[in-house]
CSV table of N, CA, C and O in Angstrom, one decimal:
chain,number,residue,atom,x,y,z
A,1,UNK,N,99.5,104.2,107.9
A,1,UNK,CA,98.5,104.9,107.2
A,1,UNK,C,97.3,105.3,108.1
A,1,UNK,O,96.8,104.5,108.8
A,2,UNK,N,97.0,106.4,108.2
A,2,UNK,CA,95.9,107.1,108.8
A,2,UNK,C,94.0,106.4,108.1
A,2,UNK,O,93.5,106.3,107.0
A,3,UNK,N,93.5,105.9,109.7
A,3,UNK,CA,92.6,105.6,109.4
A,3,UNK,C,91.5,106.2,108.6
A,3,UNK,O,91.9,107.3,108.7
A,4,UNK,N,90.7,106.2,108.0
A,4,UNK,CA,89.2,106.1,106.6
A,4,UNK,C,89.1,107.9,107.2
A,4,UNK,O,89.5,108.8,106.4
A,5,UNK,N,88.8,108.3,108.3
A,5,UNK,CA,88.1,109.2,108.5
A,5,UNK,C,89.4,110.8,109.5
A,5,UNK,O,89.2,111.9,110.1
A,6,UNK,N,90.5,109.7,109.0
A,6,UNK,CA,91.8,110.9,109.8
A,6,UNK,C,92.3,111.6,108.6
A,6,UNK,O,92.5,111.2,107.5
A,7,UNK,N,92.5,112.9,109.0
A,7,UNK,CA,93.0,113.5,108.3
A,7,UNK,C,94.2,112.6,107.6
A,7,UNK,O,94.6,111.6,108.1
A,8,UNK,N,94.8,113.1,106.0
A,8,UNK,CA,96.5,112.5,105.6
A,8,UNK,C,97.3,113.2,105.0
A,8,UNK,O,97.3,113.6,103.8
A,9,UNK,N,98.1,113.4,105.7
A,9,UNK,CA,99.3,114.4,105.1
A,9,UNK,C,100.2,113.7,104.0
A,9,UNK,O,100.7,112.6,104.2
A,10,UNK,N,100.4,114.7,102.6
A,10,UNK,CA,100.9,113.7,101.8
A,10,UNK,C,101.7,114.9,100.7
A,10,UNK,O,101.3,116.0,100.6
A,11,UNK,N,102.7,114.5,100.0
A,11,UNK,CA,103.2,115.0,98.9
A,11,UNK,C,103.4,115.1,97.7
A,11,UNK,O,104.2,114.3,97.1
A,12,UNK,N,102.7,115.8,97.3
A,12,UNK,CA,102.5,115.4,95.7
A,12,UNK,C,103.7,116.2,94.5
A,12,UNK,O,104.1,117.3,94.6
A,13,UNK,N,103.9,115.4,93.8
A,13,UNK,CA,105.1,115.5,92.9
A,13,UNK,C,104.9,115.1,91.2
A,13,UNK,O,105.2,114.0,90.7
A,14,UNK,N,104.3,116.3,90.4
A,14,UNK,CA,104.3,116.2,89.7
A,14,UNK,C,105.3,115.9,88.5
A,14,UNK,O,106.0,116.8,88.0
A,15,UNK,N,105.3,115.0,88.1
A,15,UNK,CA,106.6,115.1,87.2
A,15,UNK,C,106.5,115.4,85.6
A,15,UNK,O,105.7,116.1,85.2
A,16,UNK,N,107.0,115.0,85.1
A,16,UNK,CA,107.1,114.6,83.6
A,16,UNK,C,106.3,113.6,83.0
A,16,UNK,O,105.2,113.6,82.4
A,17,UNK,N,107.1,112.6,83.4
A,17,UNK,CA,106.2,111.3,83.0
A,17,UNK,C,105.1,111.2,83.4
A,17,UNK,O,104.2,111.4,82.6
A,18,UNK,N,104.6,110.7,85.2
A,18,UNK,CA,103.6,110.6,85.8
A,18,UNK,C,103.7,111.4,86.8
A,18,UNK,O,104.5,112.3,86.9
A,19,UNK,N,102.5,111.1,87.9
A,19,UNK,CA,102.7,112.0,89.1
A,19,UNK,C,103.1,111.0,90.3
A,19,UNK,O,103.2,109.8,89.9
A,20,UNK,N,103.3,111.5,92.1
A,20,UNK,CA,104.0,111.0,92.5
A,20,UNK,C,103.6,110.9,93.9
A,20,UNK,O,103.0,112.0,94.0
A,21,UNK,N,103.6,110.3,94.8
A,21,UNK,CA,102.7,110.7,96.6
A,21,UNK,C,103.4,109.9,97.0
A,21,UNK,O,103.6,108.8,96.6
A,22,UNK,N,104.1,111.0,98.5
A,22,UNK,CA,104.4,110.1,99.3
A,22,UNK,C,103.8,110.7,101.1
A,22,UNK,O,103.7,111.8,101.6
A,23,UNK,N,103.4,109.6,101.6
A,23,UNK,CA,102.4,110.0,102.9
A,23,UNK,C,103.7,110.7,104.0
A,23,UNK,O,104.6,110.0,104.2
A,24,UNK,N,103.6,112.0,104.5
A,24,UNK,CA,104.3,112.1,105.3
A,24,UNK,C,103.4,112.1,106.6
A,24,UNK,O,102.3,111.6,106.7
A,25,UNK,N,104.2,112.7,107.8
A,25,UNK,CA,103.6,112.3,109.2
A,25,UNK,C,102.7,113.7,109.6
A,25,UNK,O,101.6,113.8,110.0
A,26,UNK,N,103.9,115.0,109.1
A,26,UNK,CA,103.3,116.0,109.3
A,26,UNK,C,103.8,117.4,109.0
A,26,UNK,O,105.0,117.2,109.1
A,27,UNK,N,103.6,118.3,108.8
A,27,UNK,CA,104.2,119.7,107.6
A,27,UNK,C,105.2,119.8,108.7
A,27,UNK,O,106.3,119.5,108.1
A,28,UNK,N,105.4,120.0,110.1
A,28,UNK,CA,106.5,120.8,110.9
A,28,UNK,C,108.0,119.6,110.8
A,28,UNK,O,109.2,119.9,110.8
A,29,UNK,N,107.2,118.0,110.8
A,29,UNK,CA,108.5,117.3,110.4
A,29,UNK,C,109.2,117.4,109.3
A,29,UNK,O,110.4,117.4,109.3
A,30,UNK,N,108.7,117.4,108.5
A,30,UNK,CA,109.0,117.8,107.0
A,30,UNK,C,109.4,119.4,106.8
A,30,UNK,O,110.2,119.6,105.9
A,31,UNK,N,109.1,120.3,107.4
A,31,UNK,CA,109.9,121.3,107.2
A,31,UNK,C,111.3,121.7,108.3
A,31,UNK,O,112.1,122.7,108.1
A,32,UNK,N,111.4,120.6,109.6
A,32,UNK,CA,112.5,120.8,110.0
A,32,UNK,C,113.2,119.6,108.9
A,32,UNK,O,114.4,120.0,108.8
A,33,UNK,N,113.2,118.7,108.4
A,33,UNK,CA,113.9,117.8,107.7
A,33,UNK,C,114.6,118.8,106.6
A,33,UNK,O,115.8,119.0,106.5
A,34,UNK,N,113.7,119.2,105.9
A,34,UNK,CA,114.2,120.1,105.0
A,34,UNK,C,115.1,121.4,105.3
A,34,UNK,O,115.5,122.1,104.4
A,35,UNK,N,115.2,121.6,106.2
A,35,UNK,CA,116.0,123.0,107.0
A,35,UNK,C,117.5,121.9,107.6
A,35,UNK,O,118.7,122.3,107.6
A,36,UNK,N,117.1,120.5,108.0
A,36,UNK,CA,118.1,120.1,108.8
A,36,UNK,C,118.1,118.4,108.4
A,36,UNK,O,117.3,117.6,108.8
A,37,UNK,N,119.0,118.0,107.6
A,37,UNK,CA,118.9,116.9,106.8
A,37,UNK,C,119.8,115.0,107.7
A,37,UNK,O,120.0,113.8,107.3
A,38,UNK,N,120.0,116.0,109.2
A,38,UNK,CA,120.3,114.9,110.3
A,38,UNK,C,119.4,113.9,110.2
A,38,UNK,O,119.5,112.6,110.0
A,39,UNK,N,118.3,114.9,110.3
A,39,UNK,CA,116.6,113.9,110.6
A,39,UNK,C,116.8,112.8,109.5
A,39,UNK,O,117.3,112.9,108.4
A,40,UNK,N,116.1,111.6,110.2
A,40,UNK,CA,116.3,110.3,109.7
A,40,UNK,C,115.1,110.8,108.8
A,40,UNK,O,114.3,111.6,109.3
A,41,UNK,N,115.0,110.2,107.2
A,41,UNK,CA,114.3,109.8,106.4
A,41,UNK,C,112.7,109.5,107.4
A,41,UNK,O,111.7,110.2,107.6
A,42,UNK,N,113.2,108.2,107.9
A,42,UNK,CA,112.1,107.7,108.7
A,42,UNK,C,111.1,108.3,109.7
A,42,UNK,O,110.2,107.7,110.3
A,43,UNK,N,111.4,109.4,109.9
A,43,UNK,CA,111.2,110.4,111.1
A,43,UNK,C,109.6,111.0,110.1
A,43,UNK,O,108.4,110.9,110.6
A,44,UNK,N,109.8,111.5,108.9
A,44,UNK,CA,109.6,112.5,108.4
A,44,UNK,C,108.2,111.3,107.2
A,44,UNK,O,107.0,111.6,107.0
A,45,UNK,N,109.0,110.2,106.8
A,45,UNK,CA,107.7,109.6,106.0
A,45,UNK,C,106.6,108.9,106.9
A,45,UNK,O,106.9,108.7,108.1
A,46,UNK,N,105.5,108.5,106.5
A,46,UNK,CA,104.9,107.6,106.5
A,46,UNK,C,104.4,106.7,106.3
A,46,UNK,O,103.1,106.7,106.0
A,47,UNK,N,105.2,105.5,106.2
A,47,UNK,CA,105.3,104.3,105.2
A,47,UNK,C,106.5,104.7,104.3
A,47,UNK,O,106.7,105.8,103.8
A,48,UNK,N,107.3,103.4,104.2
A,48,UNK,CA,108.6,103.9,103.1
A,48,UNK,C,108.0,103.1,101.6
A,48,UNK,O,108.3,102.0,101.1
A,49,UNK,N,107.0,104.0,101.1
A,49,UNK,CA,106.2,103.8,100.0
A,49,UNK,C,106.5,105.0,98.6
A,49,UNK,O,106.5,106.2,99.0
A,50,UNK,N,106.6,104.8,97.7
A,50,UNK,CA,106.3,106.0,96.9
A,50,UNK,C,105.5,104.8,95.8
A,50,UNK,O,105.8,103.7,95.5
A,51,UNK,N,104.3,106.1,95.5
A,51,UNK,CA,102.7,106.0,94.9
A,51,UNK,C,103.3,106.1,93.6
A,51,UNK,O,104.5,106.3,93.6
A,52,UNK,N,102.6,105.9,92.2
A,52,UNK,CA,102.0,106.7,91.7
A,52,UNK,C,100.5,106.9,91.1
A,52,UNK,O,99.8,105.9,91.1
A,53,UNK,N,100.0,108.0,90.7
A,53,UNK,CA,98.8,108.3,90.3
A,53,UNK,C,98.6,108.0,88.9
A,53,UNK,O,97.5,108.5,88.6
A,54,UNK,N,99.2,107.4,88.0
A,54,UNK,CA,99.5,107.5,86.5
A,54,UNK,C,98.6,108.5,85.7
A,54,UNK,O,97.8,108.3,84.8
A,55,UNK,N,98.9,109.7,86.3
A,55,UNK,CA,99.1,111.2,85.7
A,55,UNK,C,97.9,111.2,85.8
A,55,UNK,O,97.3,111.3,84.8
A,56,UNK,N,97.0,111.2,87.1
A,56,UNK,CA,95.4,111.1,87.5
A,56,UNK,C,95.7,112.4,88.5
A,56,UNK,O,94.7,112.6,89.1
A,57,UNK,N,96.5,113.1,88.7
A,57,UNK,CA,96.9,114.0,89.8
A,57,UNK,C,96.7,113.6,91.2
A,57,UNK,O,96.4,112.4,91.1
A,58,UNK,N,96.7,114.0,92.5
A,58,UNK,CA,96.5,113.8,93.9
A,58,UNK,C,95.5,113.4,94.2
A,58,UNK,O,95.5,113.2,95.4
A,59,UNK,N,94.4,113.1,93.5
A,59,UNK,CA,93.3,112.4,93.9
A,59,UNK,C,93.2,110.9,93.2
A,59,UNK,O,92.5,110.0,93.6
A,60,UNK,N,94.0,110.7,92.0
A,60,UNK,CA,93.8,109.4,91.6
A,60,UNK,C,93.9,108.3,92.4
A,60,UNK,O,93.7,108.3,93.6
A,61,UNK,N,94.2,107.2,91.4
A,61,UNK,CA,94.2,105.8,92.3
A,61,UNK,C,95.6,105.7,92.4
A,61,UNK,O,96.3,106.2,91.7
A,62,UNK,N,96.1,104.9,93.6
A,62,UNK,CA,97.6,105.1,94.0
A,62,UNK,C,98.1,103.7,93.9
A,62,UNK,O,97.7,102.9,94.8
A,63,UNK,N,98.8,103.4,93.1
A,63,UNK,CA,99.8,102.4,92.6
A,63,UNK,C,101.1,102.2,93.6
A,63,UNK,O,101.6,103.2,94.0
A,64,UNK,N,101.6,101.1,93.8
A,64,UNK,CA,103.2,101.5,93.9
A,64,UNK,C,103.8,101.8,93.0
A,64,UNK,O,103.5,101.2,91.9
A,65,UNK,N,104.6,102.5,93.0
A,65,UNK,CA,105.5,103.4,91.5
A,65,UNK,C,106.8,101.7,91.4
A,65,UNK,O,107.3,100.9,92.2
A,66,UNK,N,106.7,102.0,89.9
A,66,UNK,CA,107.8,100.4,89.8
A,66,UNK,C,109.0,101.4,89.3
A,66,UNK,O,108.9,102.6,89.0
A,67,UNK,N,110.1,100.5,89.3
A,67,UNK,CA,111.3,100.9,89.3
A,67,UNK,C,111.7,101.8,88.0
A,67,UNK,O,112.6,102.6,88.2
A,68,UNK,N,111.1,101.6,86.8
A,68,UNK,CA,111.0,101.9,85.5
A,68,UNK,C,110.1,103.3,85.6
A,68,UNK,O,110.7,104.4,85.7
A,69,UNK,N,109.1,103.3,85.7
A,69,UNK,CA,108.7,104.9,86.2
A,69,UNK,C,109.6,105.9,86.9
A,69,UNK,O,109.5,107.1,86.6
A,70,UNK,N,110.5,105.4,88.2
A,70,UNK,CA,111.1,106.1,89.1
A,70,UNK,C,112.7,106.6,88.0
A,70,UNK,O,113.3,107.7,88.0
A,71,UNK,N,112.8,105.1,87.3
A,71,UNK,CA,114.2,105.5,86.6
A,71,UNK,C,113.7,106.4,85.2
A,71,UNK,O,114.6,106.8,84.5
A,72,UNK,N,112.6,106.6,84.7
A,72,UNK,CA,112.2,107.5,83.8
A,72,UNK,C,112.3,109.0,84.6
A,72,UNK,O,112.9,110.0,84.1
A,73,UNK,N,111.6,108.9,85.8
A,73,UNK,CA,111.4,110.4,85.7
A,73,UNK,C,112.5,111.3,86.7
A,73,UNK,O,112.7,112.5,86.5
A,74,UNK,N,113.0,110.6,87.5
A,74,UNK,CA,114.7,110.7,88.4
A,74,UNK,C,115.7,110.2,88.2
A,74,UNK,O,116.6,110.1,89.1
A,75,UNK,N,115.8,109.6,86.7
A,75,UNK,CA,117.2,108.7,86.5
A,75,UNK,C,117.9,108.3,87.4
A,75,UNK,O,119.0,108.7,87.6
A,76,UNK,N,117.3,107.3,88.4
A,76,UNK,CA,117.8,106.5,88.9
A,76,UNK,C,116.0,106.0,89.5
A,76,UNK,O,114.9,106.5,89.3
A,77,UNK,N,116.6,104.6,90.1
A,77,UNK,CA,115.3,103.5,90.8
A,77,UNK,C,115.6,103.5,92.5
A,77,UNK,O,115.0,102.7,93.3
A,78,UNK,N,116.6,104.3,93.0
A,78,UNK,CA,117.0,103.7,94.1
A,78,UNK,C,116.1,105.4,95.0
A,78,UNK,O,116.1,106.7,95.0
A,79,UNK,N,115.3,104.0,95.7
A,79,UNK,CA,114.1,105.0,96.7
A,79,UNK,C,114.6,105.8,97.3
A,79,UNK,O,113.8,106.7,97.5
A,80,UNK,N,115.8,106.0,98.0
A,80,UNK,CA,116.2,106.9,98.8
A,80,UNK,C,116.4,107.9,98.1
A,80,UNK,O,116.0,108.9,98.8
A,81,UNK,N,116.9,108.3,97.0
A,81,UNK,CA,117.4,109.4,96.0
A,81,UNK,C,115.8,109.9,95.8
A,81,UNK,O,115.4,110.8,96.5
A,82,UNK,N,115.0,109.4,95.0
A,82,UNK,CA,114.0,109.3,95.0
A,82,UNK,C,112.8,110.2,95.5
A,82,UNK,O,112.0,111.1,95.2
A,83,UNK,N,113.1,109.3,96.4
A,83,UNK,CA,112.1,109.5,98.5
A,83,UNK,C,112.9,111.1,98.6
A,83,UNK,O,112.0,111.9,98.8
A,84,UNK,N,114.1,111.7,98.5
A,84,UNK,CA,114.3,112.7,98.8
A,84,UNK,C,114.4,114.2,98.1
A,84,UNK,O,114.7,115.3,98.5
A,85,UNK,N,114.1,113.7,96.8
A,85,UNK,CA,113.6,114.5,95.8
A,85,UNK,C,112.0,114.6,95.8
A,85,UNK,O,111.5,115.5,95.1
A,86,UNK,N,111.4,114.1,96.2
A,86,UNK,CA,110.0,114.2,96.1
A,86,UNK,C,109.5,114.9,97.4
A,86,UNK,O,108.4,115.5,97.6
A,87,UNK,N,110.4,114.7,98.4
A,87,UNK,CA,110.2,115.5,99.6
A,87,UNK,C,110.6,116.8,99.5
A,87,UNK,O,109.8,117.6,99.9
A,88,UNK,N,112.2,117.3,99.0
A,88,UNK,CA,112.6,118.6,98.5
A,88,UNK,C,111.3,119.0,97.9
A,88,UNK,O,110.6,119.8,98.6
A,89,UNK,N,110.8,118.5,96.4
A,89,UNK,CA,110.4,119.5,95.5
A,89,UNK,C,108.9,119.2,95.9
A,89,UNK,O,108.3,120.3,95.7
A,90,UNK,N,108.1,118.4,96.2
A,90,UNK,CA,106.7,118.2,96.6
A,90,UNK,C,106.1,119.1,96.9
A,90,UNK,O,106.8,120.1,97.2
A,91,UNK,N,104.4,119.2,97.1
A,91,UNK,CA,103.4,119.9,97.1
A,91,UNK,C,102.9,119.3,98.4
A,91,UNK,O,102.3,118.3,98.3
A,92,UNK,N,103.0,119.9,99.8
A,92,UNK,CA,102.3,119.3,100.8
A,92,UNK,C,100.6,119.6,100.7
A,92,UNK,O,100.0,120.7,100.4
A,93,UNK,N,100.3,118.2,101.1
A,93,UNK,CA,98.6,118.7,100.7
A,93,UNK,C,98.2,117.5,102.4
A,93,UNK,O,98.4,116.3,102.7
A,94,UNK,N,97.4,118.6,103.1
A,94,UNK,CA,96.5,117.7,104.1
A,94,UNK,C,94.9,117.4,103.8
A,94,UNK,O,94.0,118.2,103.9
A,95,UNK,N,94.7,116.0,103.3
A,95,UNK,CA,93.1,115.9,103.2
A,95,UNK,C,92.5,114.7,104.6
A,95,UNK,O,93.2,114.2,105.4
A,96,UNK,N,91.3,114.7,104.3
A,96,UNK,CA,90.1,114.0,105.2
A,96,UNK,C,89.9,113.0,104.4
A,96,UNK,O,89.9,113.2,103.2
A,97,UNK,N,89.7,112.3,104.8
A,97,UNK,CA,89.0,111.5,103.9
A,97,UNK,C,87.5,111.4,104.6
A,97,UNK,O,87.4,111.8,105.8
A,98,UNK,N,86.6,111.1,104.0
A,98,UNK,CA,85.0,110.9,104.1
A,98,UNK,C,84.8,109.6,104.9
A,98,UNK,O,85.4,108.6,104.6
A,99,UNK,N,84.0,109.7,106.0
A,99,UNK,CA,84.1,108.3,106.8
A,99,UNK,C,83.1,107.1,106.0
A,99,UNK,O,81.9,107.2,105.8
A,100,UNK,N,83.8,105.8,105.8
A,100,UNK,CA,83.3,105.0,105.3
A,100,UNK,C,82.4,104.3,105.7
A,100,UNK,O,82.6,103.6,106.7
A,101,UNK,N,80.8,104.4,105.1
A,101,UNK,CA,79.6,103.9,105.3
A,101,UNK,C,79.5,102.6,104.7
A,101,UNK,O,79.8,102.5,103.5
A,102,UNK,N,79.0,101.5,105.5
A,102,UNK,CA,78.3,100.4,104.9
A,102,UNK,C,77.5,99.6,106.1
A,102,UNK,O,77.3,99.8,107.3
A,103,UNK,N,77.0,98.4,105.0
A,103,UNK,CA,76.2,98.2,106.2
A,103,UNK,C,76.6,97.1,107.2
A,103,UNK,O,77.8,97.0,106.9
A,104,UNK,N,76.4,96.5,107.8
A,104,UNK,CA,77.3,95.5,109.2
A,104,UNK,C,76.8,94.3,108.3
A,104,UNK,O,76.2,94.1,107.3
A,105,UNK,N,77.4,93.8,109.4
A,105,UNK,CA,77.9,92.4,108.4
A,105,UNK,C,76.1,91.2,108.4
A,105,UNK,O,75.6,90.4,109.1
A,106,UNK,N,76.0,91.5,107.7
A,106,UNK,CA,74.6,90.9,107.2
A,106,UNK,C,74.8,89.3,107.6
A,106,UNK,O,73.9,88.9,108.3
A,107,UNK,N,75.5,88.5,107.3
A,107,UNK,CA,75.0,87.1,107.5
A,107,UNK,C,74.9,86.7,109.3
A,107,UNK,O,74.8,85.6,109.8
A,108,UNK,N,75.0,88.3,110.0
A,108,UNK,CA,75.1,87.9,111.4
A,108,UNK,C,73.4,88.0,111.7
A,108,UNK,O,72.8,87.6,112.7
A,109,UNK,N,73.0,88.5,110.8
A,109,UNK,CA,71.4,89.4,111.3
A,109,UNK,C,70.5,88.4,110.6
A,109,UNK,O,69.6,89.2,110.2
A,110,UNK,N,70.0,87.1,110.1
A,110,UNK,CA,69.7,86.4,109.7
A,110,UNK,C,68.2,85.8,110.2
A,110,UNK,O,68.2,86.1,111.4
A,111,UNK,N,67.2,85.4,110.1
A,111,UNK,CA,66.4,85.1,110.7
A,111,UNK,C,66.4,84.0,112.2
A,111,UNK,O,66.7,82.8,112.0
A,112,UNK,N,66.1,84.3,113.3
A,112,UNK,CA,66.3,83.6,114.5
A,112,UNK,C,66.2,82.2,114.3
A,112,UNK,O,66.8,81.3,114.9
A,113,UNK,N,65.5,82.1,113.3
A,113,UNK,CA,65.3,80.1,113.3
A,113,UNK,C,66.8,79.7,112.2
A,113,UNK,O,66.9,78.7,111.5
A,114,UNK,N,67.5,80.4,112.3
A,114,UNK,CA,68.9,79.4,111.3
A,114,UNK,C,69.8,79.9,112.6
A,114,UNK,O,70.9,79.5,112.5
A,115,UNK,N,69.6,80.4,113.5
A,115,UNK,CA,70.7,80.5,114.5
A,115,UNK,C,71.0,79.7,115.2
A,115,UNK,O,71.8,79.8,116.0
């Protein structure tokens, strides 16, 4: 998974039931995979994960999809079938995410006399 403030390449798969994301590495792996189906699965994802959004679209909150969702909306549960339908028909989308702000770890910064 790409750090808070790296870009993430990902695919979104709207379906029927819910929606669907899986993180790939990057558009040119994913478009030779799809032209040339040699390429290892693993080449092309990143993380052997599929999301779902529970119909919140590409920006929701990302669940792992349980087996019962996957066998609702691809009649079948088995990830590779799955994983390679969501890569065929997917929406590639590259976002940023916002670098995460907070503040340092407070119980280090304490007044000199408890040190």
């Amino acid at each position: 998974m790409p750090r808070a403030n790296d870009p993430s390449s990902k695919l979104f798969y709207k379906g029927r039931s819910d929606d669907f994301i899986v993180f790939v590495d990057d558009l040119d792996t994913l478009n030779k995979w799809r032209r040339d189906r040699t390429i290892p699965l693993a080449n092309v994802v990143n993380g052997w994960k599929i999301f779902t959004t529970h119909r919140h679209g590409a920006q929701g909150v990302l669940d792992g999809a349980s087996r019962a969702s996957l066998e609702n909306e691809f009649g079948t549960y088995n990830e590779d079938v799955c994983m390679e339908k969501i890569l065929e028909r997917g929406e590639y989308q590259l976002s940023a995410q916002r670098e995460h702000q907070a503040e340092r770890n407070v119980a280090n910064e304490g007044p000199s006399i408890l040190r």
